[in-house]
């Protein structure tokens, strides 16, 4: 079957992600005429309701920027949407199958936006109902399992029904424009790649800081924590894109083969090393953006050992990166929302400016992913003057603002790209089974080492950059976090 799939089924269609992201993304694609003319979108959730009630529950006006919302277009879009309740019973799957009818031949993309515990049962139900043939693809959000063993179980169950080529594991960071730009920056320019290695780079920092707290996600987040919620997926994907070898092409297998090699090269942590390579934190009461906020345990209503912040010193054991630390840091209730990657280059091998040349700093490259989108290269320049005391040097920034360069071009929701790739069958920006499992292998080594070495969460005040131990983690090596 060629061409984009003409039927899209969203499981978990009454949930938050579907309402905030998936339906608005589908609407945007529809308005831009990027969905097939005859598209049918079936929402599915546990509750019984009819098509009209479901359509009425999708509030596109609320979730879209005012300039994108158009009442007429929304009404047209909603005509393509139907609803079919599936809680898990055979007859419900059968009803869904008959709603799809002979559209099966024209391709069906199924998106599981359900709690992860339902991935396996849902996929098995689809299989029994005959909704899994060669013209069907399935997509699912992280987390795939809670550790390597459970992720294998989920993957086995899913692959028991769908071949790996038809399984699309979503990491929404890969749908972000600025994340994809990492590939272009590295492999579309001659300037950086020759220096992109241990000879020229001293260390790398990856920070994903959020200002939000628990946000009513108690049942999911507690017991999971920042390591599994953010590092296992988003941060390791960023690390892989920064550290991977050049793929031979943008072919899905070429890109994913290189990413998995990097993730497999991460040095496992042990009970002996984990205390010096990681810091876990949990926010207490404080203030973010001038507003007082409660502590995690207070929001949760009980004491908890779950980390809302983690800082790691990752080591990649391969030729390119031997000896170059990758410092990773992510947390909730940080002072600002910012995702960025800092490449710290080494100093020049010899300074011709001698002792009189003041302030010769090594170059840095800062890649800002969100909310700002810019790339800043700090280079040395001469301070204007007559230099009677020797040349005075200073750092200046070569600053490329991607928002300015691409002004007027709409930034698409990450899910627009991913949904389009799903119905068109391009898996490049989705995570392959071996990547997920390699990531869990490394995460498990940390988790187990924490348990064995008794590494506890350290408190930090909401609105700060995490526990002071996180500062010590990097400063021990003579570096400091970019803030
Ligand atoms: C999700 C995590 O995957 O990513 C959340 O579960 C986190 O805890 C979110 O808030 C961050 O995504 P973004 O796109 O806002 O950076």
mmCIF file of C-alpha atoms and ligand atoms in Angstrom, residues 21 141-143 171-173 176 208-210 212-213 215 217 220-221 228-230 233-234 332 337 339 370 414-415, ligand 1:
data_model
loop_
_atom_site.group_PDB
_atom_site.id
_atom_site.type_symbol
_atom_site.label_atom_id
_atom_site.label_comp_id
_atom_site.label_asym_id
_atom_site.label_seq_id
_atom_site.Cartn_x
_atom_site.Cartn_y
_atom_site.Cartn_z
ATOM 1 C CA UNK A 21 -1.548 18.108 21.466
ATOM 2 C CA UNK A 141 4.367 7.263 23.868
ATOM 3 C CA UNK A 142 7.042 6.663 26.442
ATOM 4 C CA UNK A 143 7.565 5.155 28.918
ATOM 5 C CA UNK A 171 9.761 10.678 21.842
ATOM 6 C CA UNK A 172 8.239 14.097 21.293
ATOM 7 C CA UNK A 173 11.665 15.772 21.613
ATOM 8 C CA UNK A 176 11.000 19.491 17.863
ATOM 9 C CA UNK A 208 16.503 20.484 30.400
ATOM 10 C CA UNK A 209 15.044 22.722 33.095
ATOM 11 C CA UNK A 210 11.338 23.143 33.738
ATOM 12 C CA UNK A 212 6.452 23.325 36.396
ATOM 13 C CA UNK A 213 5.997 20.973 39.329
ATOM 14 C CA UNK A 215 0.937 19.366 37.790
ATOM 15 C CA UNK A 217 0.372 13.939 37.595
ATOM 16 C CA UNK A 220 2.170 8.715 37.136
ATOM 17 C CA UNK A 221 5.146 10.679 38.449
ATOM 18 C CA UNK A 228 13.061 7.636 34.134
ATOM 19 C CA UNK A 229 10.735 10.456 33.109
ATOM 20 C CA UNK A 230 13.287 12.657 31.342
ATOM 21 C CA UNK A 233 14.167 9.186 26.793
ATOM 22 C CA UNK A 234 14.483 12.887 25.957
ATOM 23 C CA UNK A 332 11.215 20.495 37.879
ATOM 24 C CA UNK A 337 12.297 26.879 31.496
ATOM 25 C CA UNK A 339 16.643 23.351 27.284
ATOM 26 C CA UNK A 370 13.658 26.033 23.996
ATOM 27 C CA UNK A 414 6.266 18.522 17.615
ATOM 28 C CA UNK A 415 3.320 16.157 17.231
HETATM 29 C C1 LIG B 1 7.381 14.661 29.231
HETATM 30 C C2 LIG B 1 7.574 14.406 30.686
HETATM 31 O O1 LIG B 1 7.787 13.558 28.478
HETATM 32 O O2 LIG B 1 8.129 15.812 28.839
HETATM 33 C C3 LIG B 1 7.151 15.628 31.499
HETATM 34 O O3 LIG B 1 6.815 13.290 31.090
HETATM 35 C C4 LIG B 1 7.850 16.868 30.998
HETATM 36 O O4 LIG B 1 7.426 15.420 32.882
HETATM 37 C C5 LIG B 1 7.721 17.003 29.481
HETATM 38 O O5 LIG B 1 7.253 17.982 31.636
HETATM 39 C C6 LIG B 1 8.587 18.130 28.954
HETATM 40 O O6 LIG B 1 8.302 18.375 27.605
HETATM 41 P P1 LIG B 1 8.528 19.796 26.939
HETATM 42 O O7 LIG B 1 8.211 19.593 25.500
HETATM 43 O O8 LIG B 1 7.601 20.748 27.631
HETATM 44 O O9 LIG B 1 9.973 20.157 27.184
#
